[in-house]
XYZ file of C-alpha atoms in Angstrom:
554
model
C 109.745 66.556 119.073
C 110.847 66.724 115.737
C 114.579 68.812 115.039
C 114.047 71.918 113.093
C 117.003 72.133 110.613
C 117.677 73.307 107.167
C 119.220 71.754 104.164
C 122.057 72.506 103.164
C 121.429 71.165 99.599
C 119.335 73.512 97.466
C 116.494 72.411 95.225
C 117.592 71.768 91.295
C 115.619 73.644 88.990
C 112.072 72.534 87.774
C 112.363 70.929 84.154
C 110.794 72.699 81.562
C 106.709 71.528 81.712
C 107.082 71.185 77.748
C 108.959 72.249 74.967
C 108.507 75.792 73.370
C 106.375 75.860 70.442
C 108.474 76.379 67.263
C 107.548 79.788 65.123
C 105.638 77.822 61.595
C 105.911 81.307 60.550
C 109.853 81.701 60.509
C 111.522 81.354 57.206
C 114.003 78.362 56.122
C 117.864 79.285 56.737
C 119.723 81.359 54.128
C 123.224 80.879 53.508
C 125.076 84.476 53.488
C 126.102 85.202 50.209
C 129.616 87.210 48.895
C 129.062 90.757 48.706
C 129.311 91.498 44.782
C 131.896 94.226 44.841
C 135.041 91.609 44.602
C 138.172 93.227 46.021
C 140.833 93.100 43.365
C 143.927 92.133 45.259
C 147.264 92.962 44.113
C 148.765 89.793 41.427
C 152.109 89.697 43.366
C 149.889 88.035 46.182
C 149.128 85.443 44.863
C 152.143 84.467 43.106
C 153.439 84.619 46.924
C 150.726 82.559 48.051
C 151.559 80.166 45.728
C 155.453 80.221 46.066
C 154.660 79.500 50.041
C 152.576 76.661 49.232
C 154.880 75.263 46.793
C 158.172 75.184 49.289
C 156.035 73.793 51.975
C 154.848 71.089 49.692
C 158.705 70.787 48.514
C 159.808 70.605 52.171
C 158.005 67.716 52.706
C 157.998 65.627 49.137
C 161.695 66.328 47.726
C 160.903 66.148 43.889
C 160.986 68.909 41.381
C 157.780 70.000 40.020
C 158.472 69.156 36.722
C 159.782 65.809 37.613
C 157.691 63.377 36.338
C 158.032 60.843 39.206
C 156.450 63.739 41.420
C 153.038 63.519 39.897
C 153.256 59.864 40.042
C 154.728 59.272 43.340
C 151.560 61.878 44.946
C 148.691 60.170 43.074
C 150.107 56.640 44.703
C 150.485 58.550 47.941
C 147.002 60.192 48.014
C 144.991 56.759 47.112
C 146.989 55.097 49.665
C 145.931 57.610 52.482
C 142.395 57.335 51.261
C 142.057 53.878 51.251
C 143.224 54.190 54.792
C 140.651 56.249 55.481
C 138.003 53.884 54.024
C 139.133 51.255 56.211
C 138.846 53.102 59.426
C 135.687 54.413 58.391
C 134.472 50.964 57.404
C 135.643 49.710 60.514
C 134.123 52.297 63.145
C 130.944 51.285 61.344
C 130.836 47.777 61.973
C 131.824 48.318 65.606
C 129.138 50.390 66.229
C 126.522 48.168 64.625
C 127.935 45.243 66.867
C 128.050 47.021 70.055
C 124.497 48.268 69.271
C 123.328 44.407 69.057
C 125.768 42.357 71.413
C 124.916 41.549 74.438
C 126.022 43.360 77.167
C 126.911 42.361 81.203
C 124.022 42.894 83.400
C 123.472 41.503 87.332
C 120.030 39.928 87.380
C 119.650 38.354 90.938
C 123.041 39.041 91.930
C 124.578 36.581 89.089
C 126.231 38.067 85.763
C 124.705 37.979 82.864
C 124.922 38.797 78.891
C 121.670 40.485 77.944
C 120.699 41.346 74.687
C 120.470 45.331 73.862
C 116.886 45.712 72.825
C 115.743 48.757 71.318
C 112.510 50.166 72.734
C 109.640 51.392 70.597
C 107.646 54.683 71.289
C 104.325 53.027 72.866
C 100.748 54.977 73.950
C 100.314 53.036 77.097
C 103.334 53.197 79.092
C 106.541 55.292 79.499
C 109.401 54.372 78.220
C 111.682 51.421 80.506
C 114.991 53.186 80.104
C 113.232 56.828 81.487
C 111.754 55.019 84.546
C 114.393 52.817 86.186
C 116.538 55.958 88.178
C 114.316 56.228 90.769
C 112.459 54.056 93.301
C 109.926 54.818 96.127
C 111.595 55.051 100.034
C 108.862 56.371 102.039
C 108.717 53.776 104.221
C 112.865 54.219 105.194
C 112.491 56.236 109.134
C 115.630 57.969 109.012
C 118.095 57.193 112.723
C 115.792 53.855 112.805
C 112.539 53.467 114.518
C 112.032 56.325 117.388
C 110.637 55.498 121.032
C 107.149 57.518 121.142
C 106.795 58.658 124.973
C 103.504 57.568 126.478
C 100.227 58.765 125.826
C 99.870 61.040 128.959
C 104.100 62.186 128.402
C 102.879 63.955 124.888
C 102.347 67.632 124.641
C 98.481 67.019 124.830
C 96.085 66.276 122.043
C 95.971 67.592 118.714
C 92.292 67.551 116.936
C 91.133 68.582 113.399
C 88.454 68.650 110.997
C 89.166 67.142 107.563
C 87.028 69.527 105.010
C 86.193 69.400 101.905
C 85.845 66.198 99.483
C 87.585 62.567 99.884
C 90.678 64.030 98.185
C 91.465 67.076 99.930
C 90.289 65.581 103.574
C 93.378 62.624 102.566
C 95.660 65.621 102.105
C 94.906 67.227 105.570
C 95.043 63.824 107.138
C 98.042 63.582 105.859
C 99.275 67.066 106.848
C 97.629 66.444 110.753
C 99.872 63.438 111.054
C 102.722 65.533 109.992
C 101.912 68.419 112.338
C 101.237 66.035 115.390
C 104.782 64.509 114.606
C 106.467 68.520 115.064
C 104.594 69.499 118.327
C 105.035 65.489 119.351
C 100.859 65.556 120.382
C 98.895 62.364 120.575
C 96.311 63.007 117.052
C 92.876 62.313 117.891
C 91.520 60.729 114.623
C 89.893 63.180 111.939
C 86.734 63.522 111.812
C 85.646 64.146 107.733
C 83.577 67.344 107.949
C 80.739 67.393 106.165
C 81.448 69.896 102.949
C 78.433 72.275 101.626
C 79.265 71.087 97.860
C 79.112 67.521 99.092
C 76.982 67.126 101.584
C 78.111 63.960 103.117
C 78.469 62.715 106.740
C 80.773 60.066 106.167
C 83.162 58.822 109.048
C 87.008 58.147 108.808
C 86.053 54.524 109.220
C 83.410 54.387 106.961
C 86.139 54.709 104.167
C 89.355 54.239 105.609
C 90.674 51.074 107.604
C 91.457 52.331 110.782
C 93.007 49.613 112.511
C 95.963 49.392 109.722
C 96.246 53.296 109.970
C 97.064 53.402 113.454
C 99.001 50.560 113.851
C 101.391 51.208 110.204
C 102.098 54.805 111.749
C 102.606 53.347 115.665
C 106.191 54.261 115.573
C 105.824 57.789 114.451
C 102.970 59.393 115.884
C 100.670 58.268 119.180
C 97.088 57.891 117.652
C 93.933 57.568 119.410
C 90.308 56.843 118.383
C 88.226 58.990 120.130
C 88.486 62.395 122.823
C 89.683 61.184 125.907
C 86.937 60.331 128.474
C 87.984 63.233 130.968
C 87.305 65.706 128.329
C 83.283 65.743 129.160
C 82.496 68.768 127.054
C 82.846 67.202 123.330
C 80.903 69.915 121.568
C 83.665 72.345 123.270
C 86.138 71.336 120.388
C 83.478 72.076 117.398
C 82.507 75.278 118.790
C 84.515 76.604 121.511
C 86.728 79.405 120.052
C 89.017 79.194 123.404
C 89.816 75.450 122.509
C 90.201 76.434 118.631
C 93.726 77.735 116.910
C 92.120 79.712 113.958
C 95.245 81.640 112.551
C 97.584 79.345 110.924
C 98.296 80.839 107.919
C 98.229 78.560 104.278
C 101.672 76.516 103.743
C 103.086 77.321 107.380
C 106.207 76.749 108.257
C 106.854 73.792 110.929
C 108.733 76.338 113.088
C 104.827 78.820 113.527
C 103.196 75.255 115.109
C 106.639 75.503 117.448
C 105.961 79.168 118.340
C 102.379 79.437 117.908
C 100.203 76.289 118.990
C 102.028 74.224 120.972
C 102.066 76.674 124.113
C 98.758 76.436 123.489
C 98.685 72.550 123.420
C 100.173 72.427 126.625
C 98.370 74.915 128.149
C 95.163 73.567 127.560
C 96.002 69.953 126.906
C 93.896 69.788 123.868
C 93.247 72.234 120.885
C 91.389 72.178 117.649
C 93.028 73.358 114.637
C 90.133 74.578 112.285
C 90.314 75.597 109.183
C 92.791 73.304 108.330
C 93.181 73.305 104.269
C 96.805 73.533 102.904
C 97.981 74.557 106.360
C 101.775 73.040 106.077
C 104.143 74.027 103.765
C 106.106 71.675 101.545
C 110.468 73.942 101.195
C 110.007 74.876 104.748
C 109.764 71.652 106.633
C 112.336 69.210 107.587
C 112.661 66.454 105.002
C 111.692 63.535 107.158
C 108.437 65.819 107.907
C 107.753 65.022 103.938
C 108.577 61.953 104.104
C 106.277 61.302 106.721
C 103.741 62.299 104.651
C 104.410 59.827 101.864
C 104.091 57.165 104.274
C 100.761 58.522 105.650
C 99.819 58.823 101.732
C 100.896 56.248 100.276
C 101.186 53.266 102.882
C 99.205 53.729 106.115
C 96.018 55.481 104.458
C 94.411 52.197 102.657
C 90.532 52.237 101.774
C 87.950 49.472 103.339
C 88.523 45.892 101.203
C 85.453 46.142 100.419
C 86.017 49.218 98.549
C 89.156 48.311 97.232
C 87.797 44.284 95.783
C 84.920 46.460 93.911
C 87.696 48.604 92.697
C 89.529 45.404 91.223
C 86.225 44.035 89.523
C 85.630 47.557 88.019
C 89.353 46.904 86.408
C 89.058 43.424 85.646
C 85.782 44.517 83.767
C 87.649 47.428 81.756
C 90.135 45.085 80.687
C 88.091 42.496 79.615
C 85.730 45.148 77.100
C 86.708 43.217 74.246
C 86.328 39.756 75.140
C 90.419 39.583 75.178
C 92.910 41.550 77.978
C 92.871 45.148 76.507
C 94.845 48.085 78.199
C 92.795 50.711 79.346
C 92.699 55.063 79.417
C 90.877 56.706 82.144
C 89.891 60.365 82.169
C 89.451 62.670 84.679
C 86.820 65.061 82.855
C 85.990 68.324 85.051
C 83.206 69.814 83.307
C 80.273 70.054 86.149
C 78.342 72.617 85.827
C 80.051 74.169 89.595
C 83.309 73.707 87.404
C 82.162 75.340 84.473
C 80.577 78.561 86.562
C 84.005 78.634 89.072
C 86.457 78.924 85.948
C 84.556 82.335 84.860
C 86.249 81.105 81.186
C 84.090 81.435 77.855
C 82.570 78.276 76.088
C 80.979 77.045 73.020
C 77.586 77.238 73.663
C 74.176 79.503 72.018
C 73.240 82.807 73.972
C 70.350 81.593 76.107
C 72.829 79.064 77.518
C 75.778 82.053 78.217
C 72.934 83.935 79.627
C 71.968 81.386 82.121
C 75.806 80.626 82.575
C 76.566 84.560 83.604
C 73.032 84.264 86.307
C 74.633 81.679 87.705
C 77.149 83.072 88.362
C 76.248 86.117 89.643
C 73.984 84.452 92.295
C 76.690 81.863 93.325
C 79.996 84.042 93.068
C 78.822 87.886 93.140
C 82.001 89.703 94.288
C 83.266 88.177 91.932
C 81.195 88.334 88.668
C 80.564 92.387 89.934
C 78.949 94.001 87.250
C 80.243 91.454 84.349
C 81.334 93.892 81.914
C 85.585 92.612 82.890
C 84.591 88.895 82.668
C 84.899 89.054 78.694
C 88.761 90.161 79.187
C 89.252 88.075 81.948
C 88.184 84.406 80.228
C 90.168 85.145 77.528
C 93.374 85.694 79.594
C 92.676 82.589 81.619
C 92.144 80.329 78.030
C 95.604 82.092 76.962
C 97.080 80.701 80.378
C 95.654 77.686 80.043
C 93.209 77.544 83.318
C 90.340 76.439 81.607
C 88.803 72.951 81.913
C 89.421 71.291 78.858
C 85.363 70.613 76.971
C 85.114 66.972 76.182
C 85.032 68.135 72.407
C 88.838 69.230 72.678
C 89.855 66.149 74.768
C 88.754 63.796 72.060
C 90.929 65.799 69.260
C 94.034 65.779 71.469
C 93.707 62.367 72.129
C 93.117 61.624 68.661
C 96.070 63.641 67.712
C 98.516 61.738 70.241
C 97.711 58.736 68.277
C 94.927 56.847 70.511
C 92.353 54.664 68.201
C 88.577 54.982 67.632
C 88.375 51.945 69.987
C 90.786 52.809 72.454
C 88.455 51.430 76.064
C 88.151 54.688 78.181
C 86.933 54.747 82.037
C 85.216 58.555 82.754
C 85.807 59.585 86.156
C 82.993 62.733 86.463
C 79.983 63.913 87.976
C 77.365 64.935 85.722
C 78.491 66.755 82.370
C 77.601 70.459 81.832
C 75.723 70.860 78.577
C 74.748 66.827 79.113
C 74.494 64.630 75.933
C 75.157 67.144 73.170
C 78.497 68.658 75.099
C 79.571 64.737 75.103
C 78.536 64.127 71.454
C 81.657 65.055 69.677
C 84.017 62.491 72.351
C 81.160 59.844 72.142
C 81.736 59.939 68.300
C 85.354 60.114 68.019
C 86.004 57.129 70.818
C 82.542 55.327 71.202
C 83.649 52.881 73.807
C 83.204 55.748 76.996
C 81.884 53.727 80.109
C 81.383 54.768 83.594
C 81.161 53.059 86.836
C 77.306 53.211 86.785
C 77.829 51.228 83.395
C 80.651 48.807 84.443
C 78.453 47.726 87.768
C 74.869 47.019 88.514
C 72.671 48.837 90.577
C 72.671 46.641 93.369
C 76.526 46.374 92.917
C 76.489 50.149 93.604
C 73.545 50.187 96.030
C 75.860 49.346 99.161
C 78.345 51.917 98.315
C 75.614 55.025 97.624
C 74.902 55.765 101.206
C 78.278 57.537 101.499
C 79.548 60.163 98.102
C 83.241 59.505 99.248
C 83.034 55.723 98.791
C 82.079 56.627 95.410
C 84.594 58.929 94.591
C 86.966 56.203 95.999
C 86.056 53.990 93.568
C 87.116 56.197 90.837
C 89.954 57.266 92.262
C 91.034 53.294 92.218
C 90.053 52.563 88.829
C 91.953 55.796 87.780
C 95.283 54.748 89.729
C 95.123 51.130 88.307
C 94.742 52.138 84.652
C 97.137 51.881 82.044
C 97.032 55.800 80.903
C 95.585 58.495 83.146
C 94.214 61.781 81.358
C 93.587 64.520 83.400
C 91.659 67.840 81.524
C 91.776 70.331 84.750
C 93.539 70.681 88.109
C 92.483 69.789 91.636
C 93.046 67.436 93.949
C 92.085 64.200 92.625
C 94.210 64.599 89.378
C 97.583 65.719 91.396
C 97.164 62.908 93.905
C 96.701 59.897 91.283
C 99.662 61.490 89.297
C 101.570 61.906 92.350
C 100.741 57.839 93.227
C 101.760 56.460 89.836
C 105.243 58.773 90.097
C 105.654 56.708 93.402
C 105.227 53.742 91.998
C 107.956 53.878 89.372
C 106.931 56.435 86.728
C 106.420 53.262 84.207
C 102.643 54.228 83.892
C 101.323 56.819 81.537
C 99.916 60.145 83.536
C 99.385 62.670 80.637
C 98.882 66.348 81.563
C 97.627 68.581 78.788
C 99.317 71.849 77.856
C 96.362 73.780 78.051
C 97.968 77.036 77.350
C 99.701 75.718 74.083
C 96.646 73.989 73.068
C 94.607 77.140 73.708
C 96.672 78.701 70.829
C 96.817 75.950 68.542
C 92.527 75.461 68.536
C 92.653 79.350 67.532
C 95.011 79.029 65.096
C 93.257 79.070 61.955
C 95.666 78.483 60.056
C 97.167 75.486 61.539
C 96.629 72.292 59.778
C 96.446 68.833 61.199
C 99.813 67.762 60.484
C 101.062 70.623 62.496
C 98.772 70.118 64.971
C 99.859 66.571 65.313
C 103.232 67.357 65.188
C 102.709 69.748 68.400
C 100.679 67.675 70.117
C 103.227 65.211 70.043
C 106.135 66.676 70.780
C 104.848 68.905 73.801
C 103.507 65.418 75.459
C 106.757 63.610 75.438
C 107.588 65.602 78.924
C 104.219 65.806 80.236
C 103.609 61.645 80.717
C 104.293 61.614 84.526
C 108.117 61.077 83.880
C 110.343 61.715 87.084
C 110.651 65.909 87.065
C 112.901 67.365 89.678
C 111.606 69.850 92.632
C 111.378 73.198 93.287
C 111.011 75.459 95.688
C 107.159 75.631 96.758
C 106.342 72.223 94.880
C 103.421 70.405 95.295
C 104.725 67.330 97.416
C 101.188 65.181 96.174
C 101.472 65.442 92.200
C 105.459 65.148 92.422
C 106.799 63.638 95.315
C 110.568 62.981 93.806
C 112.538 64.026 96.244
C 111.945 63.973 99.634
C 109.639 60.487 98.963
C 111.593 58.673 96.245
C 115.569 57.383 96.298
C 118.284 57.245 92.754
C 118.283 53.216 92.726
């Protein structure tokens, strides 16, 4: 039974996402200027002034003023003081050049060492050395050591759930189950992977995932078993059965409602289905170790098939080798389905007949929503201001023109099919020409073995995302937040860029903007937004940021 307790160490501030956009509009600095009228002070003040000056200057030289040593002796006095001066200065200078390229002591396998100070350059495919080296991953650290489960029959009972939705958010509720199982200390019958309306696939946990490694990597923190024990005859009783179902768990609970709340029920009835199950466990309001826990399940004990994870490495080894010589390699996450595009309710470029088939759409898929459609106008244009609308592929090529990437910069596209097709591709095709896609890397009988199951698909991009050398996201969700959240575990060094939509919203209206400016923006708002370590706050996202409950200063 996990220990309830709160920190006593409060959560630092988020870091700004990116910096505030500077007003082009405001005028260059003005120095304040005297005010005309000029105040005609009394003579005797000055001649008082200057008496004062003159006996302090006498108090410390004792010569007349009209002795003609005194002029001589002060102009031999004030070139001696500045040549002083030019000697420190000099001097300061040259010790800051040669601390700036001496070597300085370093450990390097435990040994002393002088290394040389080397000056890193700005670079488009990874983050910088120095920005990456305070943090390091420590999921796998069990706080108090390993902990003595009880037997399988000395547990509360068993704890069962459905995993909805795509690949992505049934590895987050995995996740989460192991977590819960862990408070209440049940034995977790193994997920079973729903099958989603949107996806319509019946794949199994070990159709994807390698069971045998997931069990036995999380053996010493929660009891997991295959299957519904063999007394329980009535299996459909767990699917359907609203008396063996807990169906009021709010979204982000707090560990102490599963205390309260389901496990009476667990041990009542020995075994209880948690259903729905989506973003069901907080993230501020569970013990740290609960988090961690997580991480692990994440990032260590959930590991695809091999044979999923080999095609991955071809599918790499192929991106790199584009050119006929190793070449680094972007991949982007582009979210512009057609289910996208109709969810967002935001405004695109498009003629009328399409916006007219757009708003039936729609209406027929999302009618409480979309109402009468006369606020929809209003309300895309305060979502594009906010920046909640999927980026079109025709903006991601100009931003990633403007952050510097070349015409033949090799780019993987993770992304179902495109809404708008061939023409809404057109203007990215044209600006970076070298766009490939799994169905282009790999042959059809390559493919064929992973096509009976959509999630083994979506695992392969998912792996060629994680192993590239930049990551470009254009849209939240799931898949986006977890890669960034896996390269952050890894060390930060690789590149996870996150567009400011909101800023980049106002700069494509701007018609006044030029492209230096918008260069200049683009640039400077991205220097924060590359998947550098950001601290928490209070009601973070644990999968896109998992700094500090997951990750240790080194």
């Amino acid at each position: 039974m996990v220990e309830l307790r709160h920190s006593s160490s409060s959560l630092g501030n988020r870091v700004a996402s990116s910096p505030v956009k500077r007003d082009e509009d405001a005028s260059p600095l003005i120095h304040d200027h005297f005010s005309p009228h000029v105040v005609d002070h009394p003579r005797h003040f000055s001649r008082d002034r200057d008496r004062s000056f003159c006996w302090q200057f006498h108090s410390f030289f004792p010569f007349s003023k009209d002795d003609p040593r005194f002029s001589q002796r002060g102009s031999r006095i004030s070139l001696f003081v500045l040549i002083l001066v030019a000697i420190a200065g000099l001097i300061s200078i040259f010790s800051i050049l040669h601390r700036l390229n001496s070597p300085y002591l370093c450990k390097k396998d435990g040994i002393v060492l002088h290394c040389p100070r080397v000056k890193e350059k700005t670079s488009l495919w990874e983050n910088p050395f120095s920005a990456t080296t305070s943090w390091k991953p420590c999921a796998e650290r069990r706080q108090g050591g390993i902990s003595e489960l009880p037997p399988e029959n000395e547990t509360s009972g068993y704890l069962f759930i459905h995993a909805e939705g795509g690949l992505n958010q049934q590895r987050i509720a995995i996740c989460n189950a192991v977590a819960v199982a862990k408070i209440m200390n049940a034995t977790l019958i193994l997920p079973v992977l729903k099958q989603d309306q949107i996806w319509k696939d019946q794949t199994k946990f070990e159709d994807i995932f390698d069971v045998d490694h997931f069990i036995d990597y999380l053996k010493d923190d929660v009891r997991i078993v295959r299957d519904i024990p063999e007394w329980f005859t009535d299996k459909s009783e767990l699917f359907t059965s609203i008396r063996r179902t807990v169906k009021n768990i709010p979204k982000y609970a707090p560990a102490q409602f599963y205390i309260d709340n389901v496990l009476p029920r667990i041990k009542e009835k020995k075994i209880m289905s948690l259903k729905p199950f989506v973003d069901r466990l907080g993230y501020d309001n569970v013990p740290q170790e609960i988090n961690r826990l997580r991480c692990r399940v994440n990032y260590h004990a959930l590991k695809f098939l091999p044979e999923i994870d080999e095609m991955s490495d071809l599918l790499v080894s192929r991106m790199r080798n584009r050119t006929g010589s190793p070449n680094p390699y972007m991949a982007l996450h582009l979210r512009f389905e057609k289910g996208m595009v109709g969810l967002s309710f935001c405004d695109f470029v498009g003629t009328r007949e399409e916006k007219a088939r757009m708003a039936e759409y729609r209406k027929k898929e999302w009618p409480r929503r979309y109402k009468n459609g006369t606020h929809l106008w209003q309300l895309a244009l305060q979502k594009r201001k906010e920046g909640r609308c999927p980026l079109e592929p025709g903006e991601v090529a100009v931003i990633l023109r403007a952050m510097g990437y070349p015409k033949e910069t090799q780019i993987y596209v993770a992304s179902g099919q495109v809404y708008g097709g061939q023409n809404r591709m057109a203007p990215l095709r044209n600006m970076f020409p070298n766009l490939v896609t799994k169905e282009e890397l790999a042959s059809k009988e390559e493919l064929a073995v992973f096509r009976k199951h959509v999630t083994s698909l979506a695992a392969l991009d998912f792996l060629v995302c994680l192993k590239s050398d930049v990551f470009v996201m254009t849209h939240g969700g799931n898949f986006a937040k977890l890669i960034i959240g896996a390269r952050r575990y890894t060390g930060h060094r690789q590149k996870s860029i996150k567009p400011d939509k909101g800023l980049m919203s106002k700069s494509f209206g701007d018609p006044y903007m030029g492209w230096a400016n918008f260069v200049e923006d683009v640039v400077i708002t991205h220097q924060t937004r590359t998947g550098l370590p950001e601290e928490t706050f209070p009601n973070y996202d644990l999968w896109e940021n998992p700094l500090t409950p997951c990750m240790c200063k080194a």
